[in-house]
Amino acid sequence: MSWGWLSPRGRILSRAGIGVLSWFIPPGLVDDAVGDGLAWEMRLRSLPARVGVFFVLGLCLFTDRPYGQVIGQVTAGLRERLAAVGWRVPSSTALTGVRRRLGERPLESVFRRLCSPLSPGRAPWSHIGGLLAVAWDGTTIGVADTAENAAAFGRPGAGGTKNNKKKKKEEEEEEEEAGEGAVPGPQARLVMLLACGTRGVIDAAMGPCRGKGTGERALAAGLLGSLRAGMLLLADRNFYSWDLWNAAAGTGADLLWRVQEGVPLPAAAELEDGSYLARIPDPAAVRRRTARNGARRRRGSKLPPDTGPVRSVTVRVIEYVLTVTAEEEGADGQPGAVTLPEPYRLITTVLDWRRYPAAELAAAYSWRWSVETGYRECKTYLRGSGRLLRGQTPDLARQELWALLAIYQAVRTLIVRAAAAAGLDPDRISFTGALDAIRGTMASPRSQLTATVAETEARILTGLVPARTGRICPRARKRRPCPYPSPDRTRNPLPRHATYTATTTPPGTTHTNNPHQHKHPATTPSQPP
């Protein structure tokens, strides 16, 4: 008598999946991932671990549907055959039980097996001077507002950070937008390392949003093992610290980071392309030397102060002003020629200015925004705008977040595969269009997955995103929506085409560093629909 997956019910359940994405997340991969976190099942349950993993993945593909409809999508096309062998759609309680039985480890293992930069060759849209452009950045993900999640993840603005004026003002604005007396819900912090060209996830780390060692730098330190020689890592000024910079440089990858205004960068040698070399001393060594000199002075020692060299690193500094000029007058009343200078200071381990000119690296820093685009695709398009993770406990919330990253990586893999077949930049393929095409393949037979992949690729290639030039849209403050009309309430400013010019400046140039983008007037004329 056959049993397990060889039984009549097992043979039918083995065909459950997540449509065309089952090509990229096959049952064998899921079984290997389940084996990392669970003991092998000795009997075939109504909801085996493999089907449970596909169910959790389906929750992140259909975030707006209840449990019963999601398991119906996972077993789409099999309902009648399963009913014939005595299988019924499990209750929500049973589906929650299989999630608890799985835990987070199998879903994390699925994601780890999918991690890849997805870069085919050395395309100009993925490499800078032969180096694979990668970037990391952090964000927060809202989780279900329960006591367990609040204790494990923390709430934003609930302490654990320095109460400076800027952060206090931002928190007050968030509370004003949420409503008087509103308390922000718990959030998990996520830091991802992405390939800029394909937006494929190379690695990710998550943790609480509050508490010691939970900041973006601490989580980024856990991603250092995924950096390799031949990469160019881009990062904003929030990530710079002496320890993290040296740890990242020690992996063999090249770095191009923006630094804060207060970091001293004395020029040691000027280069012909407008950049210069500087030596950054170890701040801890400088503090220790200062303390020794102070103690020596207080003791009345006749020895001169210690001015010997301390441990330092040589970096190449690129200082430039970015000028953004709109090409035409906007319908929001903004003038057609708005120049918005903002000083930038980049440091890099790439010292060869002939092979990597300053202007080329300054332009390459804008690739860092691909991480923001990746977060928008993952959080807004895939998860749903303003939607929280369903997990009522920290373990289920982390499980769902790993599943969300796995689904996102599988969608990006399909997009890059289709773009490579057509010889296109993956940016030309709409993420929402690909997501819609994928959701329509849930009932596709597993035996015809190869044909389904080809049909899905052909479908998403029919609605390419037009090639766009540079655009600008002044930042608008988001306010709480109001159901009552008002003549003073207008829409956000319309984006306009713009050109971007980076002008390198010599060392020692004084800048007024304004971290805020240009804002539109408080009251603007009504905009056309």
Coordinates of C-alpha atoms in Angstrom, one line a residue:
M1 CA 0.0 0.0 0.0
S2 CA 1.5 3.4 -1.0
W3 CA 1.9 6.1 1.6
G4 CA 3.2 9.6 1.9
W5 CA 3.7 11.5 -1.3
L6 CA 3.1 8.2 -3.2
S7 CA -0.4 7.9 -1.9
P8 CA -3.4 9.1 -4.0
R9 CA -3.7 12.2 -1.8
G10 CA 0.0 12.8 -1.7
R11 CA 0.3 12.6 -5.5
I12 CA -2.3 15.3 -5.8
L13 CA -0.9 17.6 -3.0
S14 CA 2.5 17.3 -4.6
R15 CA 1.2 19.4 -7.5
A16 CA 0.3 22.4 -5.2
G17 CA 2.4 25.5 -5.8
I18 CA 2.4 29.2 -6.5
G19 CA 1.9 29.2 -10.3
V20 CA 4.8 30.2 -12.5
L21 CA 6.9 31.0 -9.5
S22 CA 7.1 27.3 -8.8
W23 CA 9.6 27.2 -11.6
F24 CA 12.0 29.3 -9.5
I25 CA 10.9 27.9 -6.1
P26 CA 10.5 24.2 -7.0
P27 CA 9.3 21.5 -4.5
G28 CA 12.8 20.1 -4.2
L29 CA 14.2 23.5 -3.0
V30 CA 11.3 23.8 -0.6
D31 CA 11.9 20.3 0.8
D32 CA 15.6 21.1 1.3
A33 CA 14.7 24.3 3.1
V34 CA 12.2 22.5 5.3
G35 CA 14.9 20.0 6.2
D36 CA 17.0 22.9 7.6
G37 CA 14.5 23.7 10.3
L38 CA 12.2 20.7 10.8
A39 CA 12.6 16.9 11.2
W40 CA 11.4 14.9 8.2
E41 CA 7.7 14.2 8.4
M42 CA 6.9 10.5 9.1
R43 CA 3.4 10.8 7.8
L44 CA 1.5 12.8 5.3
R45 CA -0.6 15.4 7.0
S46 CA -3.5 17.2 5.6
L47 CA -1.2 20.1 5.3
P48 CA 2.4 18.8 4.8
A49 CA 5.3 21.1 5.5
R50 CA 5.9 21.6 1.7
V51 CA 2.3 22.8 1.2
G52 CA 2.6 24.9 4.3
V53 CA 5.6 26.7 2.9
F54 CA 3.8 27.3 -0.4
F55 CA 0.8 28.6 1.6
V56 CA 3.0 31.1 3.5
L57 CA 4.5 32.2 0.2
G58 CA 1.0 32.6 -1.2
L59 CA 0.1 34.8 1.7
C60 CA 2.7 37.3 0.4
L61 CA 1.6 37.0 -3.1
F62 CA -2.1 37.6 -2.2
T63 CA -1.8 39.9 0.8
D64 CA -5.4 41.2 0.5
R65 CA -7.0 37.8 0.7
P66 CA -8.0 35.7 3.7
Y67 CA -6.4 32.3 4.6
G68 CA -9.1 30.2 2.9
Q69 CA -8.8 32.0 -0.4
V70 CA -5.0 31.8 -0.3
I71 CA -4.9 28.1 0.2
G72 CA -7.4 27.8 -2.6
Q73 CA -5.0 29.6 -4.9
V74 CA -2.2 27.3 -3.8
T75 CA -4.3 24.3 -4.7
A76 CA -6.0 25.9 -7.7
G77 CA -7.0 23.3 -10.3
L78 CA -6.8 20.5 -7.7
R79 CA -9.9 21.1 -5.7
E80 CA -12.2 18.4 -7.3
R81 CA -9.4 15.8 -7.3
L82 CA -8.6 16.5 -3.6
A83 CA -12.2 16.3 -2.7
A84 CA -12.4 12.9 -4.3
V85 CA -9.7 11.5 -2.0
G86 CA -11.3 13.1 1.1
W87 CA -9.2 16.3 1.4
R88 CA -11.1 19.4 2.5
V89 CA -10.0 23.0 2.7
P90 CA -8.5 23.5 6.2
S91 CA -9.9 26.0 8.6
S92 CA -8.1 29.2 9.4
T93 CA -7.2 27.7 12.8
A94 CA -5.5 24.7 11.0
L95 CA -3.7 27.1 8.6
T96 CA -2.4 29.1 11.5
G97 CA -1.3 25.9 13.2
V98 CA 0.8 24.9 10.2
R99 CA 2.4 28.3 10.2
R100 CA 3.4 27.8 13.8
R101 CA 4.6 24.3 13.2
L102 CA 6.9 25.6 10.4
G103 CA 8.4 28.5 12.2
E104 CA 10.6 31.1 10.4
R105 CA 13.6 28.9 9.7
P106 CA 12.3 27.1 6.5
L107 CA 11.2 30.4 4.9
E108 CA 14.5 32.0 5.7
S109 CA 16.2 29.0 4.1
V110 CA 14.0 29.4 1.0
F111 CA 15.1 33.0 0.7
R112 CA 18.8 32.2 1.3
R113 CA 18.7 29.7 -1.6
L114 CA 17.3 32.4 -3.9
C115 CA 19.7 35.2 -3.0
S116 CA 21.7 36.3 -6.1
P117 CA 22.6 39.6 -7.9
L118 CA 21.0 38.1 -11.0
S119 CA 23.4 40.0 -13.2
P120 CA 23.9 38.5 -16.6
G121 CA 27.5 39.4 -17.7
R122 CA 28.8 43.0 -17.5
A123 CA 26.0 45.1 -18.8
P124 CA 26.4 48.9 -18.7
W125 CA 23.2 49.1 -16.6
S126 CA 24.6 46.8 -13.9
H127 CA 28.3 47.6 -13.8
I128 CA 30.4 50.7 -13.2
G129 CA 33.8 50.5 -14.9
G130 CA 33.7 46.7 -14.7
L131 CA 32.6 46.7 -11.1
L132 CA 29.2 45.2 -10.1
A133 CA 27.2 48.1 -8.5
V134 CA 25.5 47.1 -5.3
A135 CA 24.0 49.1 -2.5
W136 CA 22.5 48.6 0.9
D137 CA 20.0 50.6 2.9
G138 CA 17.4 50.1 5.6
T139 CA 13.7 50.5 6.1
T140 CA 11.0 49.5 8.6
I141 CA 8.1 47.1 8.1
G142 CA 4.9 47.4 10.1
V143 CA 3.8 44.3 11.9
A144 CA 0.5 43.4 13.7
D145 CA 0.0 45.6 16.8
T146 CA 0.0 42.9 19.5
A147 CA 1.7 43.0 22.9
E148 CA 4.1 40.2 21.9
N149 CA 5.2 42.1 18.7
A150 CA 5.5 45.3 20.6
A151 CA 7.8 43.7 23.1
A152 CA 9.9 42.0 20.5
F153 CA 10.2 44.7 17.8
G154 CA 9.5 48.0 19.7
R155 CA 7.6 51.0 18.5
P156 CA 9.2 53.9 16.6
G157 CA 9.7 57.0 18.8
A158 CA 9.5 54.9 22.0
G159 CA 13.0 55.6 23.2
G160 CA 16.3 54.0 22.5
T161 CA 17.7 56.9 20.5
K162 CA 19.1 60.3 21.2
N163 CA 16.3 62.9 21.6
N164 CA 17.7 65.4 19.1
K165 CA 15.6 68.3 17.8
K166 CA 15.4 66.9 14.2
K167 CA 14.2 63.5 15.2
K168 CA 11.8 64.9 17.7
K169 CA 10.3 67.2 15.1
E170 CA 9.9 64.2 12.6
E171 CA 8.2 62.1 15.3
E172 CA 5.8 65.0 16.1
E173 CA 4.9 65.3 12.4
E174 CA 4.3 61.6 12.1
E175 CA 2.0 61.7 15.1
E176 CA 0.2 64.7 13.7
E177 CA -0.4 62.9 10.4
A178 CA -1.6 59.8 12.2
G179 CA -4.0 61.7 14.3
E180 CA -4.1 63.2 17.8
G181 CA -3.2 60.7 20.4
A182 CA -2.3 58.0 17.9
V183 CA 0.5 55.6 19.0
P184 CA 2.6 54.1 16.2
G185 CA 2.5 50.3 15.9
P186 CA 5.5 48.0 16.3
Q187 CA 7.8 47.8 13.4
A188 CA 10.6 45.5 12.3
R189 CA 13.8 46.9 10.8
L190 CA 15.1 45.5 7.5
V191 CA 18.4 46.1 5.8
M192 CA 18.9 44.7 2.3
L193 CA 22.0 44.4 0.0
L194 CA 20.8 44.7 -3.6
A195 CA 22.4 44.7 -7.0
C196 CA 21.6 48.1 -8.5
G197 CA 21.0 47.0 -12.1
T198 CA 18.7 44.1 -11.5
R199 CA 17.5 44.9 -8.0
G200 CA 18.1 41.3 -7.1
V201 CA 18.5 40.7 -3.3
I202 CA 22.0 39.5 -2.5
D203 CA 21.5 39.4 1.3
A204 CA 19.2 40.8 4.0
A205 CA 19.1 41.1 7.8
M206 CA 16.2 42.0 10.1
G207 CA 15.7 42.9 13.7
P208 CA 13.8 45.2 16.1
C209 CA 13.4 48.9 15.4
R210 CA 14.4 49.8 18.9
G211 CA 17.1 48.6 21.4
K212 CA 20.9 48.4 21.5
G213 CA 22.5 47.0 18.4
T214 CA 19.4 47.2 16.3
G215 CA 20.3 50.2 14.1
E216 CA 21.0 50.0 10.3
R217 CA 24.8 49.9 10.8
A218 CA 24.5 46.9 13.2
L219 CA 22.3 45.0 10.8
A220 CA 24.5 46.0 7.8
A221 CA 27.5 44.4 9.6
G222 CA 25.7 41.1 9.3
L223 CA 25.8 41.4 5.5
L224 CA 29.5 41.8 5.1
G225 CA 29.9 38.1 4.3
S226 CA 28.1 38.6 1.0
L227 CA 30.5 41.3 -0.3
R228 CA 33.1 40.1 -2.8
A229 CA 35.9 41.5 -4.8
G230 CA 34.6 43.0 -8.1
M231 CA 31.7 44.8 -6.3
L232 CA 31.3 48.5 -5.8
L233 CA 29.2 49.1 -2.7
L234 CA 27.2 52.3 -2.5
A235 CA 25.9 53.7 0.8
D236 CA 24.4 56.9 2.1
R237 CA 25.9 59.0 4.9
N238 CA 24.0 57.2 7.6
F239 CA 26.2 54.1 7.3
Y240 CA 29.6 55.6 7.6
S241 CA 31.6 54.8 10.7
W242 CA 35.3 53.9 11.0
D243 CA 34.7 50.3 12.0
L244 CA 32.0 49.5 9.4
W245 CA 34.1 51.2 6.6
N246 CA 37.2 49.2 7.4
A247 CA 35.2 46.0 7.8
A248 CA 33.5 46.5 4.5
A249 CA 36.8 47.4 2.8
G250 CA 38.4 44.2 4.3
T251 CA 36.0 42.0 2.3
G252 CA 37.8 43.0 -1.0
A253 CA 34.8 45.0 -2.4
D254 CA 35.4 48.6 -3.4
L255 CA 33.4 51.3 -1.6
L256 CA 31.7 54.5 -2.6
W257 CA 30.0 56.1 0.4
R258 CA 28.7 59.5 1.2
V259 CA 29.9 60.9 4.6
Q260 CA 28.5 63.4 7.1
E261 CA 29.6 67.0 7.0
G262 CA 31.4 66.7 10.4
V263 CA 33.9 64.0 9.2
P264 CA 37.3 65.7 8.8
L265 CA 38.9 65.0 5.5
P266 CA 42.1 67.0 5.3
A267 CA 43.6 67.0 1.7
A268 CA 46.9 65.1 1.5
A269 CA 47.2 65.2 -2.3
E270 CA 45.1 66.8 -5.1
L271 CA 44.3 64.8 -8.2
E272 CA 43.9 66.1 -11.7
D273 CA 40.2 65.1 -12.0
G274 CA 39.2 67.4 -9.1
S275 CA 39.2 64.7 -6.4
Y276 CA 41.9 64.4 -3.7
L277 CA 43.4 62.0 -1.3
A278 CA 42.9 62.2 2.4
R279 CA 43.8 60.2 5.5
I280 CA 41.1 59.4 8.1
P281 CA 42.6 58.6 11.5
D282 CA 41.0 56.1 13.8
P283 CA 38.7 58.2 16.1
A284 CA 39.2 55.8 19.0
A285 CA 43.0 56.1 18.7
V286 CA 42.7 59.9 18.6
R287 CA 40.5 59.9 21.7
R288 CA 43.0 57.7 23.6
R289 CA 45.9 59.9 22.6
T290 CA 43.9 63.0 23.7
A291 CA 43.1 61.4 27.0
R292 CA 46.8 60.5 27.6
N293 CA 47.9 64.0 26.8
G294 CA 45.3 65.4 29.1
A295 CA 46.3 63.1 32.0
R296 CA 50.0 64.0 31.4
R297 CA 49.2 67.7 31.5
R298 CA 47.2 67.4 34.7
R299 CA 50.1 65.5 36.4
G300 CA 52.4 68.4 35.5
S301 CA 54.6 66.3 33.4
K302 CA 57.4 68.1 31.5
L303 CA 57.2 65.8 28.5
P304 CA 55.8 67.3 25.4
P305 CA 52.3 66.2 24.1
D306 CA 52.2 63.0 22.1
T307 CA 51.7 64.1 18.5
G308 CA 52.8 60.9 16.8
P309 CA 50.9 59.3 14.0
V310 CA 47.9 57.1 14.7
R311 CA 46.3 54.3 12.7
S312 CA 44.6 55.8 9.6
V313 CA 43.3 54.8 6.2
T314 CA 43.8 56.6 2.9
V315 CA 40.6 57.4 0.9
R316 CA 39.8 59.3 -2.2
V317 CA 37.4 62.2 -1.7
I318 CA 35.0 63.5 -4.3
E319 CA 33.3 66.8 -3.4
Y320 CA 30.7 68.1 -5.9
V321 CA 27.5 70.2 -6.2
L322 CA 24.5 68.6 -7.9
T323 CA 22.5 71.0 -9.9
V324 CA 19.0 70.0 -10.9
T325 CA 17.4 72.1 -13.6
A326 CA 13.8 71.7 -14.7
E327 CA 13.3 71.8 -18.5
E328 CA 9.8 73.3 -18.6
E329 CA 7.4 75.1 -16.4
G330 CA 5.3 72.9 -14.3
A331 CA 1.6 73.0 -13.9
D332 CA 2.0 73.6 -10.2
G333 CA 3.4 77.0 -10.8
Q334 CA 7.1 76.2 -10.3
P335 CA 9.4 78.1 -12.7
G336 CA 10.9 76.3 -15.6
A337 CA 14.5 76.8 -14.5
V338 CA 14.9 75.8 -10.9
T339 CA 18.5 75.2 -9.9
L340 CA 18.9 73.2 -6.6
P341 CA 22.5 73.0 -5.5
E342 CA 23.3 70.6 -2.7
P343 CA 26.9 69.7 -1.6
Y344 CA 27.9 66.0 -1.7
R345 CA 31.1 64.5 -0.2
L346 CA 31.9 60.9 -1.2
I347 CA 34.8 58.8 -0.1
T348 CA 35.9 55.7 -2.0
T349 CA 38.6 53.0 -2.0
V350 CA 39.0 53.4 -5.7
L351 CA 42.2 55.5 -5.9
D352 CA 42.8 55.1 -9.7
W353 CA 41.4 58.5 -10.9
R354 CA 42.4 57.8 -14.6
R355 CA 40.3 54.6 -14.8
Y356 CA 37.5 55.9 -12.6
P357 CA 37.2 59.7 -13.0
A358 CA 35.5 61.8 -10.3
A359 CA 32.6 62.8 -12.6
E360 CA 31.9 59.1 -13.4
L361 CA 31.8 58.1 -9.7
A362 CA 29.7 61.1 -8.8
A363 CA 27.1 60.1 -11.4
A364 CA 27.3 56.5 -10.2
Y365 CA 26.3 57.4 -6.7
S366 CA 22.8 58.1 -7.9
W367 CA 22.5 54.3 -8.6
R368 CA 22.1 54.0 -4.8
W369 CA 18.4 55.0 -5.2
S370 CA 17.7 51.6 -6.8
V371 CA 17.5 50.3 -3.2
E372 CA 14.6 52.7 -2.6
T373 CA 12.9 51.5 -5.7
G374 CA 13.3 47.9 -4.5
Y375 CA 11.7 48.8 -1.2
R376 CA 8.8 50.5 -3.0
E377 CA 8.2 47.4 -5.1
C378 CA 8.4 45.1 -2.1
K379 CA 6.5 47.2 0.4
T380 CA 4.0 49.1 -1.7
Y381 CA 3.3 47.0 -4.8
L382 CA 3.8 43.4 -3.4
R383 CA 2.7 43.8 0.2
G384 CA 0.3 46.6 -0.4
S385 CA 0.4 50.2 0.7
G386 CA -0.1 50.6 4.4
R387 CA -0.8 46.9 4.9
L388 CA 0.7 45.2 8.0
L389 CA 2.2 41.7 8.3
R390 CA -0.4 39.3 9.5
G391 CA 1.7 37.4 12.1
Q392 CA 0.4 38.0 15.6
T393 CA 3.7 36.7 17.2
P394 CA 7.3 37.7 16.4
D395 CA 8.1 34.3 15.0
L396 CA 5.2 34.4 12.5
A397 CA 6.0 38.1 11.6
R398 CA 9.6 37.2 10.8
Q399 CA 8.4 34.1 8.9
E400 CA 6.1 36.3 6.8
L401 CA 8.9 38.8 6.1
W402 CA 11.3 36.1 4.9
A403 CA 8.5 34.8 2.6
L404 CA 7.9 38.3 1.3
L405 CA 11.6 38.7 0.4
A406 CA 11.5 35.2 -1.2
I407 CA 8.5 36.1 -3.4
Y408 CA 10.1 39.5 -4.3
Q409 CA 13.3 37.8 -5.4
A410 CA 11.4 35.2 -7.5
V411 CA 9.5 38.0 -9.2
R412 CA 12.8 39.9 -9.9
T413 CA 14.3 36.7 -11.3
L414 CA 11.5 36.3 -13.8
I415 CA 11.8 40.0 -14.8
V416 CA 15.6 39.7 -15.3
R417 CA 15.2 36.4 -17.3
A418 CA 12.6 38.0 -19.6
A419 CA 14.8 41.1 -20.0
A420 CA 17.9 39.1 -20.8
A421 CA 16.0 37.1 -23.5
A422 CA 14.9 40.3 -25.1
G423 CA 18.2 42.1 -24.6
L424 CA 16.6 44.8 -22.5
D425 CA 17.5 46.7 -19.3
P426 CA 15.2 45.2 -16.5
D427 CA 14.0 48.7 -15.7
R428 CA 12.0 48.6 -18.9
I429 CA 9.8 45.8 -17.4
S430 CA 7.0 46.9 -15.1
F431 CA 7.0 45.2 -11.7
T432 CA 3.3 45.6 -11.3
G433 CA 2.7 44.2 -14.8
A434 CA 4.9 41.2 -14.0
L435 CA 3.1 40.7 -10.6
D436 CA -0.3 40.7 -12.3
A437 CA 0.8 38.2 -14.9
I438 CA 2.2 35.9 -12.2
R439 CA -1.0 36.0 -10.2
G440 CA -2.9 34.8 -13.2
T441 CA -0.9 31.5 -13.5
M442 CA -1.9 29.9 -10.2
A443 CA -4.0 27.3 -11.9
S444 CA -1.3 26.4 -14.5
P445 CA -0.5 22.6 -14.5
R446 CA 2.9 21.8 -13.0
S447 CA 3.6 19.6 -16.0
Q448 CA 3.4 22.6 -18.3
L449 CA 5.6 25.0 -16.2
T450 CA 8.1 25.5 -19.0
A451 CA 5.5 26.7 -21.4
T452 CA 3.9 28.8 -18.7
V453 CA 7.2 30.6 -18.0
A454 CA 7.6 31.4 -21.7
E455 CA 4.0 32.7 -21.9
T456 CA 4.4 34.8 -18.8
E457 CA 7.7 36.3 -20.2
A458 CA 6.0 37.1 -23.5
R459 CA 3.1 38.7 -21.7
I460 CA 5.2 41.0 -19.5
L461 CA 7.3 42.1 -22.5
T462 CA 4.2 43.4 -24.3
G463 CA 3.8 46.3 -21.8
L464 CA 7.3 47.8 -21.5
V465 CA 7.9 50.9 -19.5
P466 CA 9.0 53.8 -21.9
A467 CA 12.5 55.0 -21.6
R468 CA 12.4 58.0 -19.3
T469 CA 14.8 60.9 -19.0
G470 CA 15.6 62.5 -15.6
R471 CA 12.6 63.8 -13.7
I472 CA 12.0 66.0 -10.6
C473 CA 9.2 66.2 -8.2
P474 CA 9.4 68.6 -5.2
R475 CA 8.8 66.9 -1.9
A476 CA 5.3 67.3 -0.4
R477 CA 4.4 66.6 3.2
K478 CA 1.9 63.9 3.6
R479 CA -1.1 64.8 5.6
R480 CA -3.9 62.8 7.1
P481 CA -6.6 62.4 4.4
C482 CA -9.7 64.5 5.0
P483 CA -13.1 63.6 3.5
Y484 CA -14.2 67.2 3.2
P485 CA -13.3 69.3 0.1
S486 CA -11.3 72.5 0.4
P487 CA -10.3 75.1 -2.2
D488 CA -6.8 75.2 -0.5
R489 CA -6.2 71.5 -0.8
T490 CA -4.3 70.6 -3.9
R491 CA -2.6 67.5 -5.2
N492 CA 1.1 66.9 -4.9
P493 CA 3.3 68.7 -7.5
L494 CA 3.5 67.0 -10.9
P495 CA 6.9 65.5 -11.9
R496 CA 8.8 67.3 -14.7
H497 CA 11.7 66.4 -16.9
A498 CA 15.0 67.7 -15.6
T499 CA 18.7 67.5 -16.2
Y500 CA 21.3 66.7 -13.6
T501 CA 24.8 68.2 -13.6
A502 CA 27.5 67.3 -11.1
T503 CA 30.3 69.9 -10.7
T504 CA 33.3 68.8 -8.7
T505 CA 34.7 71.4 -6.3
P506 CA 38.3 71.7 -5.0
P507 CA 39.1 70.7 -1.4
G508 CA 38.4 73.4 1.2
T509 CA 35.4 74.8 -0.6
T510 CA 32.8 76.0 1.9
H511 CA 29.3 74.7 1.4
T512 CA 26.0 75.2 3.2
N513 CA 24.8 71.6 3.6
N514 CA 21.0 71.6 3.4
P515 CA 19.8 67.9 3.6
H516 CA 16.2 68.8 2.6
Q517 CA 14.9 68.8 -0.9
H518 CA 13.3 71.8 -2.5
K519 CA 9.7 72.2 -1.3
H520 CA 6.8 73.6 -3.3
P521 CA 4.8 76.6 -1.9
A522 CA 2.2 75.9 0.8
T523 CA -0.6 77.1 -1.5
T524 CA -0.5 76.4 -5.2
P525 CA -3.2 76.7 -7.9
S526 CA -5.3 73.7 -8.6
Q527 CA -3.8 71.2 -11.0
P528 CA -5.4 69.6 -14.0
P529 CA -6.7 66.0 -13.5

